[in-house]
Amino acid sequence: MWASSAAWFDFDNDGRLDLVIANYVDWSPKHNYYCGDKVRHAQLLHPDDFRPQPATLFHNNGDGTFTDVSKSSGVGLKEATALASYF
């Protein structure tokens, strides 16, 4: 997945910080689409030209490990093109 941002928060109120990752679109060198001349690698595609990706949520197990709870929490059930910025 193409992660665009991440944030720490306690999603289940257990006192431990969990990690949510906003994913953007299904792009990789393998899924690279060209618009125009391949020789010049013109990349003029819009994000709507790629499949959106669901967010990823990792639950803090409290022992230095995390469990992917994206689907069981519902966070990872909807695909979206997520971006974020901070100052």
Coordinates of N, CA and C in Angstrom, one line a residue:
M1 N 0.8 -1.2 0.0 CA 0.0 0.0 0.0 C 0.9 1.2 0.0
W2 N 0.3 2.3 -0.5 CA 1.0 3.6 -0.6 C 0.5 4.4 0.6
A3 N 1.3 4.4 1.7 CA 0.9 5.1 2.9 C 1.2 6.6 2.7
S4 N 0.2 7.5 3.1 CA 0.4 8.9 2.9 C 0.6 9.6 4.2
S5 N 0.1 9.1 5.3 CA 0.2 9.7 6.6 C -0.1 8.7 7.7
A6 N 0.2 9.0 8.9 CA -0.1 8.1 10.0 C -0.3 9.0 11.3
A7 N -1.0 8.4 12.2 CA -1.3 9.1 13.5 C -1.4 8.1 14.6
W8 N -0.9 8.5 15.8 CA -1.1 7.7 17.0 C -2.3 8.1 17.8
F9 N -3.1 7.2 18.3 CA -4.2 7.5 19.1 C -4.7 6.3 19.8
D10 N -5.4 6.4 20.9 CA -5.9 5.3 21.7 C -7.3 4.9 21.2
F11 N -7.4 4.1 20.2 CA -8.7 3.9 19.6 C -9.7 3.0 20.5
D12 N -9.1 2.3 21.4 CA -10.0 1.4 22.3 C -9.9 1.8 23.8
N13 N -9.4 2.9 24.1 CA -9.3 3.5 25.4 C -8.7 2.5 26.4
D14 N -7.6 1.8 26.0 CA -6.9 0.9 27.0 C -5.6 1.6 27.5
G15 N -5.4 2.9 27.2 CA -4.3 3.6 27.7 C -3.0 3.4 26.9
R16 N -3.1 2.7 25.8 CA -1.9 2.5 24.9 C -2.2 3.1 23.6
L17 N -1.2 3.7 23.0 CA -1.3 4.4 21.7 C -1.3 3.3 20.6
D18 N -2.3 3.4 19.7 CA -2.5 2.6 18.6 C -2.1 3.4 17.3
L19 N -1.9 2.7 16.2 CA -1.4 3.4 15.0 C -2.4 3.3 13.9
V20 N -2.8 4.4 13.3 CA -3.7 4.3 12.1 C -2.8 4.9 10.9
I21 N -2.9 4.2 9.8 CA -2.2 4.7 8.6 C -3.2 5.0 7.5
A22 N -3.1 6.2 7.0 CA -3.9 6.6 5.8 C -3.2 6.1 4.6
N23 N -3.9 5.3 3.8 CA -3.3 4.8 2.5 C -4.0 5.6 1.4
Y24 N -3.2 5.8 0.3 CA -3.7 6.6 -0.8 C -4.3 5.8 -1.9
V25 N -3.5 5.4 -2.9 CA -4.1 4.6 -4.0 C -3.2 3.4 -4.3
D26 N -3.7 2.5 -5.1 CA -3.1 1.2 -5.4 C -2.1 1.5 -6.5
W27 N -0.9 2.1 -6.1 CA 0.1 2.3 -7.1 C 1.4 1.6 -6.7
S28 N 2.1 1.1 -7.6 CA 3.4 0.5 -7.4 C 4.1 0.5 -8.7
P29 N 5.4 0.3 -8.8 CA 6.0 0.2 -10.1 C 5.4 -0.9 -11.0
K30 N 4.8 -1.9 -10.3 CA 4.1 -3.0 -11.1 C 2.8 -2.5 -11.6
H31 N 2.1 -1.6 -10.9 CA 0.8 -1.0 -11.3 C 1.0 0.4 -11.8
N32 N 2.1 0.7 -12.5 CA 2.4 2.0 -13.1 C 1.7 2.1 -14.4
Y33 N 0.9 3.1 -14.6 CA 0.2 3.4 -15.9 C 0.8 4.6 -16.5
Y34 N 1.0 4.5 -17.8 CA 1.6 5.7 -18.5 C 0.5 6.4 -19.3
C35 N 0.6 7.7 -19.3 CA -0.3 8.6 -20.0 C 0.6 9.3 -21.0
G36 N 0.5 9.0 -22.2 CA 1.3 9.7 -23.3 C 2.5 8.8 -23.6
D37 N 3.6 9.4 -23.9 CA 4.8 8.8 -24.4 C 5.6 8.0 -23.3
K38 N 5.7 6.7 -23.4 CA 6.4 5.9 -22.4 C 7.9 6.3 -22.3
V39 N 8.5 6.8 -23.4 CA 9.9 7.1 -23.5 C 10.2 8.3 -22.5
R40 N 9.3 9.2 -22.5 CA 9.5 10.4 -21.6 C 8.8 10.2 -20.2
H41 N 8.1 9.1 -20.0 CA 7.5 8.7 -18.8 C 6.5 9.8 -18.3
A42 N 5.7 10.3 -19.2 CA 4.7 11.3 -18.8 C 3.7 10.8 -17.9
Q43 N 3.7 11.3 -16.7 CA 2.7 10.8 -15.6 C 1.7 11.9 -15.4
L44 N 0.6 11.9 -16.1 CA -0.4 12.9 -15.9 C -1.7 12.4 -15.4
L45 N -1.7 11.2 -14.8 CA -2.9 10.6 -14.4 C -3.4 11.2 -13.1
H46 N -4.7 11.2 -12.9 CA -5.4 11.7 -11.7 C -5.5 10.5 -10.7
P47 N -5.6 10.8 -9.4 CA -5.8 9.7 -8.4 C -7.0 8.9 -8.7
D48 N -8.0 9.5 -9.4 CA -9.2 8.7 -9.7 C -9.0 7.6 -10.7
D49 N -7.8 7.7 -11.4 CA -7.4 6.6 -12.3 C -6.9 5.4 -11.6
F50 N -6.7 5.4 -10.3 CA -6.2 4.3 -9.6 C -7.3 3.9 -8.5
R51 N -7.2 2.6 -8.1 CA -8.1 2.1 -7.1 C -7.7 2.7 -5.7
P52 N -8.7 3.2 -5.0 CA -8.4 3.7 -3.6 C -8.0 2.6 -2.7
Q53 N -7.4 2.9 -1.5 CA -7.0 1.9 -0.6 C -7.6 2.2 0.8
P54 N -8.0 1.1 1.5 CA -8.5 1.3 2.9 C -7.4 1.8 3.9
A55 N -7.8 2.4 5.0 CA -6.8 2.7 6.0 C -6.4 1.4 6.7
T56 N -5.3 1.5 7.5 CA -4.8 0.4 8.2 C -4.7 0.8 9.7
L57 N -5.2 -0.1 10.6 CA -5.2 0.2 12.0 C -4.4 -0.9 12.7
F58 N -3.4 -0.5 13.5 CA -2.7 -1.5 14.3 C -2.9 -1.2 15.8
H59 N -3.4 -2.3 16.5 CA -3.6 -2.2 17.9 C -2.4 -2.5 18.7
N60 N -2.1 -1.7 19.6 CA -0.9 -1.8 20.5 C -1.2 -2.9 21.5
N61 N -0.4 -4.0 21.5 CA -0.6 -5.1 22.4 C 0.0 -4.9 23.7
G62 N 0.7 -3.8 23.9 CA 1.3 -3.5 25.2 C 2.6 -4.2 25.5
D63 N 3.1 -5.0 24.6 CA 4.4 -5.8 24.8 C 5.4 -5.5 23.7
G64 N 5.2 -4.3 23.0 CA 6.1 -3.9 21.9 C 5.7 -4.5 20.6
T65 N 4.6 -5.1 20.5 CA 4.0 -5.7 19.2 C 2.7 -5.0 18.9
F66 N 2.3 -5.1 17.7 CA 1.0 -4.6 17.2 C 0.3 -5.6 16.4
T67 N -1.1 -5.6 16.5 CA -1.9 -6.5 15.7 C -2.7 -5.7 14.7
D68 N -2.8 -6.1 13.5 CA -3.6 -5.4 12.4 C -5.1 -5.7 12.7
V69 N -5.8 -4.7 13.1 CA -7.2 -4.8 13.4 C -8.1 -4.0 12.4
S70 N -7.5 -3.8 11.3 CA -8.2 -2.9 10.3 C -9.6 -3.4 10.0
K71 N -9.7 -4.6 9.6 CA -11.0 -5.2 9.2 C -12.0 -5.4 10.4
S72 N -11.5 -6.0 11.5 CA -12.3 -6.3 12.7 C -12.8 -5.0 13.3
S73 N -12.1 -3.9 13.2 CA -12.5 -2.6 13.8 C -13.4 -1.8 12.9
G74 N -13.5 -2.2 11.6 CA -14.3 -1.5 10.6 C -13.5 -0.4 9.9
V75 N -12.3 0.0 10.4 CA -11.5 1.1 9.8 C -11.1 0.7 8.4
G76 N -10.8 -0.6 8.2 CA -10.2 -1.0 6.9 C -11.3 -1.5 5.9
L77 N -12.5 -1.3 6.2 CA -13.6 -1.8 5.3 C -13.9 -0.9 4.1
K78 N -13.7 0.3 4.2 CA -14.0 1.3 3.2 C -12.7 1.8 2.5
E79 N -12.7 1.7 1.2 CA -11.6 2.2 0.4 C -11.8 3.7 0.2
A80 N -10.6 4.5 0.3 CA -10.7 5.9 0.1 C -9.3 6.4 -0.3
T81 N -9.2 7.5 -1.0 CA -7.9 8.1 -1.3 C -7.6 9.1 -0.1
A82 N -6.8 8.7 0.8 CA -6.6 9.5 2.0 C -5.2 10.2 1.9
L83 N -5.2 11.5 2.2 CA -4.0 12.3 2.3 C -4.2 13.1 3.6
A84 N -3.1 13.5 4.2 CA -3.1 14.4 5.3 C -1.8 15.2 5.4
S85 N -1.9 16.3 6.1 CA -0.7 17.1 6.3 C -0.7 17.7 7.7
Y86 N 0.4 18.1 8.1 CA 0.5 18.7 9.4 C 1.5 19.9 9.4
F87 N 1.4 20.7 10.3 CA 2.3 21.9 10.4 C 3.2 21.8 11.6

